[in-house]
Coordinates of C-alpha atoms in Angstrom, one line a residue:
X1 CA -17.4 -18.1 60.4
X2 CA -19.5 -15.0 59.7
X3 CA -18.1 -11.5 59.6
X4 CA -20.3 -10.7 62.6
X5 CA -19.0 -13.6 64.7
X6 CA -15.4 -12.8 63.6
X7 CA -15.6 -9.2 64.8
X8 CA -17.3 -10.2 68.0
X9 CA -14.5 -12.6 68.8
X10 CA -11.8 -10.0 67.8
X11 CA -13.3 -7.4 70.1
X12 CA -13.6 -9.9 72.9
X13 CA -9.9 -10.8 72.5
X14 CA -10.6 -14.4 71.4
X15 CA -7.6 -16.5 70.4
X16 CA -9.9 -18.5 68.1
X17 CA -9.8 -15.9 65.3
X18 CA -8.6 -17.1 62.0
X19 CA -7.9 -15.0 58.9
X20 CA -10.0 -16.0 55.9
X21 CA -8.4 -15.9 52.4
X22 CA -9.1 -12.8 50.4
X23 CA -9.9 -13.2 46.7
X24 CA -7.7 -11.1 44.4
X25 CA -8.1 -10.2 40.8
X26 CA -4.7 -9.5 39.2
X27 CA -5.2 -6.7 36.6
X28 CA -3.0 -6.2 33.5
X29 CA -0.4 -3.6 34.2
X30 CA -0.9 -3.4 38.0
X31 CA 2.2 -2.5 40.0
X32 CA 3.9 -4.3 42.8
X33 CA 4.7 -1.4 45.1
X34 CA 7.6 1.0 45.3
X35 CA 9.8 -0.8 47.8
X36 CA 9.6 2.3 50.1
X37 CA 6.9 1.0 52.4
X38 CA 3.2 0.8 52.2
X39 CA 1.9 3.8 50.2
X40 CA -1.1 5.5 51.9
X41 CA -2.8 8.9 51.5
X42 CA -2.0 11.4 54.3
X43 CA -2.3 15.1 54.9
X44 CA -0.7 17.9 56.8
X45 CA -2.5 17.7 60.2
X46 CA -2.8 21.5 60.3
X47 CA -4.9 21.3 57.2
X48 CA -6.7 18.0 57.8
X49 CA -6.5 16.5 61.3
X50 CA -8.7 13.6 60.3
X51 CA -5.7 11.8 58.7
X52 CA -3.6 11.5 61.8
X53 CA -5.3 8.5 63.4
X54 CA -5.5 6.4 60.2
X55 CA -1.8 6.8 59.6
X56 CA -0.9 5.8 63.1
X57 CA -3.4 2.9 63.0
X58 CA -1.9 1.6 59.8
X59 CA 1.6 1.8 61.3
X60 CA 0.3 -0.1 64.4
X61 CA -1.4 -2.7 62.2
X62 CA 1.7 -3.4 60.1
X63 CA 3.7 -3.8 63.3
X64 CA 1.2 -6.1 64.8
X65 CA 1.2 -8.2 61.6
X66 CA 4.9 -8.8 61.9
X67 CA 5.8 -6.5 59.0
X68 CA 8.0 -3.4 59.1
X69 CA 5.7 -0.4 60.0
X70 CA 6.9 1.7 57.1
X71 CA 4.4 3.9 55.4
X72 CA 5.1 5.9 52.2
X73 CA 3.1 9.0 52.7
X74 CA 1.2 10.3 49.7
X75 CA -0.2 13.9 49.9
X76 CA -3.0 15.7 48.1
X77 CA -5.2 12.7 47.3
X78 CA -8.9 13.1 47.0
X79 CA -11.0 10.0 47.6
X80 CA -11.6 9.6 43.8
X81 CA -7.9 9.9 43.0
X82 CA -7.0 7.4 45.8
X83 CA -9.4 4.8 44.4
X84 CA -8.2 5.3 40.9
X85 CA -4.6 4.9 41.9
X86 CA -5.5 1.8 44.0
X87 CA -7.2 0.1 41.1
X88 CA -4.2 0.6 38.9
X89 CA -1.8 -0.7 41.6
X90 CA -0.1 2.7 42.0
X91 CA -1.3 3.0 45.6
X92 CA -1.1 0.2 48.2
X93 CA -3.8 1.1 50.8
X94 CA -6.5 3.7 51.2
X95 CA -9.8 3.8 53.0
X96 CA -13.4 3.2 51.9
X97 CA -16.8 3.5 53.7
X98 CA -18.4 0.4 52.1
X99 CA -17.5 -3.3 52.1
X100 CA -19.2 -4.4 48.9
X101 CA -16.5 -3.4 46.5
X102 CA -15.8 -5.8 43.6
X103 CA -12.3 -7.5 43.8
X104 CA -11.3 -5.5 40.8
X105 CA -11.7 -2.2 42.8
X106 CA -9.8 -3.3 45.9
X107 CA -9.6 -5.8 48.7
X108 CA -11.5 -4.5 51.8
X109 CA -10.3 -5.6 55.2
X110 CA -13.6 -6.3 57.0
X111 CA -13.0 -4.6 60.4
X112 CA -14.3 -1.0 61.0
X113 CA -11.4 1.3 61.9
X114 CA -13.2 3.6 64.4
X115 CA -15.7 1.3 66.1
X116 CA -18.6 3.0 64.1
X117 CA -17.6 6.4 65.5
X118 CA -17.8 8.0 62.1
X119 CA -21.6 7.4 61.9
X120 CA -22.2 9.1 65.2
X121 CA -22.6 12.7 64.0
X122 CA -22.8 16.1 65.5
X123 CA -24.1 19.1 63.6
X124 CA -22.0 22.2 63.0
X125 CA -23.7 25.5 62.2
X126 CA -23.3 29.3 62.5
X127 CA -23.4 30.1 66.2
X128 CA -26.5 32.3 65.9
X129 CA -28.5 29.3 64.5
X130 CA -27.4 26.7 67.1
X131 CA -30.3 27.0 69.5
X132 CA -32.8 27.1 66.7
X133 CA -31.4 23.9 65.1
X134 CA -31.4 22.2 68.6
X135 CA -35.2 22.5 68.6
X136 CA -35.8 20.5 65.4
X137 CA -38.2 17.7 66.2
X138 CA -37.4 15.1 63.5
X139 CA -35.3 14.3 60.5
X140 CA -37.8 15.8 58.0
X141 CA -37.2 19.3 59.4
X142 CA -33.4 18.8 59.1
X143 CA -33.8 17.6 55.5
X144 CA -35.3 21.0 54.5
X145 CA -32.1 22.8 55.4
X146 CA -28.9 23.0 53.4
X147 CA -26.4 20.2 54.3
X148 CA -22.8 20.9 53.3
X149 CA -21.2 17.8 51.8
X150 CA -18.0 16.9 50.0
X151 CA -18.7 16.4 46.3
X152 CA -16.6 13.3 46.1
X153 CA -17.8 11.7 49.3
X154 CA -19.1 8.2 48.4
X155 CA -22.4 8.4 50.3
X156 CA -23.4 11.8 48.9
X157 CA -25.9 10.2 46.5
X158 CA -27.4 8.3 49.4
X159 CA -28.3 11.6 51.2
X160 CA -29.6 13.1 48.1
X161 CA -31.8 10.0 47.5
X162 CA -33.1 10.2 51.1
X163 CA -34.3 13.8 50.5
X164 CA -31.6 15.9 52.2
X165 CA -30.9 19.3 50.6
X166 CA -27.3 18.6 49.8
X167 CA -25.0 21.6 49.0
X168 CA -21.7 20.2 47.6
X169 CA -18.2 21.6 48.2
X170 CA -15.3 20.8 46.0
X171 CA -12.8 20.3 48.8
X172 CA -12.7 19.8 52.6
X173 CA -11.7 23.3 53.6
X174 CA -14.5 24.6 51.3
X175 CA -17.1 23.1 53.5
X176 CA -16.4 25.5 56.3
X177 CA -16.1 28.5 54.0
X178 CA -19.4 27.6 52.4
X179 CA -21.1 27.5 55.8
X180 CA -19.6 30.8 56.9
X181 CA -20.8 32.4 53.6
X182 CA -24.4 31.1 54.4
X183 CA -24.5 28.9 51.3
X184 CA -25.3 25.9 53.5
X185 CA -27.0 25.7 56.9
X186 CA -25.1 23.0 58.7
X187 CA -22.5 20.3 58.4
X188 CA -22.7 16.8 59.7
X189 CA -19.4 15.9 61.3
X190 CA -18.2 12.7 63.0
X191 CA -17.8 13.4 66.7
X192 CA -14.2 12.2 66.2
X193 CA -13.7 15.1 63.8
X194 CA -15.7 18.1 65.0
X195 CA -13.8 19.2 68.1
X196 CA -10.4 19.3 66.4
X197 CA -11.9 21.1 63.5
X198 CA -13.4 23.8 65.8
X199 CA -10.1 24.2 67.5
X200 CA -8.4 24.8 64.1
X201 CA -9.1 28.5 63.5
X202 CA -7.2 28.5 60.3
X203 CA -9.4 25.8 58.8
X204 CA -12.8 26.7 60.3
X205 CA -12.7 30.4 61.2
X206 CA -14.8 32.0 63.9
X207 CA -18.5 32.1 64.6
X208 CA -19.4 28.4 64.2
X209 CA -20.8 26.2 67.0
X210 CA -21.9 22.6 67.6
X211 CA -25.7 22.3 67.8
X212 CA -26.6 21.3 71.4
X213 CA -28.7 18.4 72.4
X214 CA -28.9 16.8 68.9
X215 CA -27.0 14.4 66.7
X216 CA -27.4 11.8 64.0
X217 CA -26.7 8.1 63.9
X218 CA -26.2 5.8 60.9
X219 CA -23.9 2.8 60.1
X220 CA -20.8 4.6 58.7
X221 CA -17.1 3.9 59.3
X222 CA -13.9 3.5 57.3
X223 CA -12.2 0.3 56.3
X224 CA -8.7 -0.2 54.9
X225 CA -8.8 -1.3 51.3
X226 CA -5.8 -2.8 49.5
X227 CA -4.9 -2.7 45.8
X228 CA -6.5 -5.6 43.9
X229 CA -3.2 -7.6 43.3
X230 CA -2.0 -7.7 46.9
X231 CA -4.0 -10.3 48.8
X232 CA -1.1 -11.0 51.1
X233 CA -1.0 -7.4 52.2
X234 CA -4.8 -7.4 52.8
X235 CA -4.4 -10.6 54.9
X236 CA -1.5 -9.0 56.9
X237 CA -3.6 -5.9 57.7
X238 CA -6.5 -8.1 58.8
X239 CA -4.2 -10.2 61.0
X240 CA -2.6 -7.0 62.4
X241 CA -6.0 -5.5 63.3
X242 CA -7.1 -8.7 65.0
X243 CA -3.9 -8.9 67.0
X244 CA -4.2 -5.2 68.0
X245 CA -7.8 -5.8 69.1
X246 CA -6.8 -8.8 71.2
X247 CA -3.8 -7.3 72.9
X248 CA -5.3 -3.9 73.7
X249 CA -3.0 -1.8 71.5
X250 CA -5.9 -0.9 69.2
X251 CA -8.0 0.3 72.2
X252 CA -5.1 2.4 73.6
X253 CA -4.7 4.2 70.3
X254 CA -8.4 4.6 69.9
X255 CA -8.7 6.1 73.5
X256 CA -5.7 8.4 72.9
X257 CA -7.5 9.9 69.9
X258 CA -11.2 9.7 70.7
X259 CA -11.9 9.2 74.4
X260 CA -11.9 12.9 75.1
X261 CA -14.2 13.6 72.1
X262 CA -16.6 11.0 73.3
X263 CA -16.8 12.5 76.7
X264 CA -17.2 16.0 75.3
X265 CA -20.0 14.9 73.0
X266 CA -22.1 13.8 76.0
X267 CA -24.2 11.6 73.8
X268 CA -26.5 10.7 76.7
X269 CA -27.7 14.3 76.7
X270 CA -28.5 14.3 72.9
X271 CA -31.3 13.1 70.8
X272 CA -29.6 10.9 68.2
X273 CA -31.8 10.9 65.1
X274 CA -31.4 7.7 63.2
X275 CA -31.1 8.2 59.4
X276 CA -33.6 5.6 58.2
X277 CA -32.8 4.3 54.7
X278 CA -29.1 4.6 55.0
X279 CA -27.4 1.4 53.6
X280 CA -27.0 -1.2 56.3
X281 CA -23.6 -2.5 57.5
X282 CA -23.9 -5.1 60.2
X283 CA -20.2 -4.8 61.3
X284 CA -20.5 -1.1 61.9
X285 CA -23.9 -1.5 63.7
X286 CA -22.3 -4.0 66.0
X287 CA -19.3 -1.8 66.6
X288 CA -21.5 1.1 67.4
X289 CA -23.6 -1.0 69.8
X290 CA -20.5 -2.0 71.7
X291 CA -19.2 1.6 71.7
X292 CA -22.5 2.9 73.1
X293 CA -23.0 0.0 75.5
X294 CA -21.7 1.9 78.6
X295 CA -24.5 4.5 77.9
X296 CA -27.2 1.9 77.6
X297 CA -30.4 3.2 79.3
X298 CA -29.0 6.8 79.3
X299 CA -29.5 7.7 75.6
X300 CA -32.5 9.8 74.8
X301 CA -35.2 8.1 72.8
X302 CA -36.0 9.4 69.3

């Protein structure tokens, strides 16, 4: 059964779903866990509200797989550190945005965690520039402006290759300081992220605004990835996600976190510029199509 068919069945609640075996590569010196629960990078929600949903989803998925939903919370992990720790077996689970990792890097659970929401992007800029940016006609005009981006974000080289003028920040909070200081012109934020960020005055500061009438779309989402020597944990997470999709508990958690943000984004009133050349991901494309289906016929053409 193909990945595409498997996800279609999962999201439709089919009982025909089966969990395929995941290949593992046991590395010399890899660990077997701490015995304190499944270790996973988290953050203080006052500093990084993006980490709340993944933690709650992991707890739900563990429960739905029949395992105890205990998570050993690890703080102050960059993406690079998390992947390095995962490879060495010192971290059980983290998240990645690509499925094509070799088994020696980690075992990717092939179900997008946010229904493709992360690739539906709104633009954040200084308030006095918002109306000007809303008048941009196409992607080429946007590429000429400075896009603030995390230096360790895995798809930064993609945007550089596609001709975006990328201005890198060394950490998450620095993105907003860089924008305030006029070192960048805009940020591209997932619509699941941007409203909570704007509400966090300590993080974002004052004087920033969402660009009206405009957004981006490309196939981006997070996946759970498990340390290379733990195929049984990867299979448990896949089973738990499938069960949560079938019984509605995933949808309830998703709606709790993102339904308000989706309504507020008013995607049917925006031109969603597709980022051509961004690496394809059929599972994320499918998830986005299903997410946007209720808006079919209402979205503005680009």
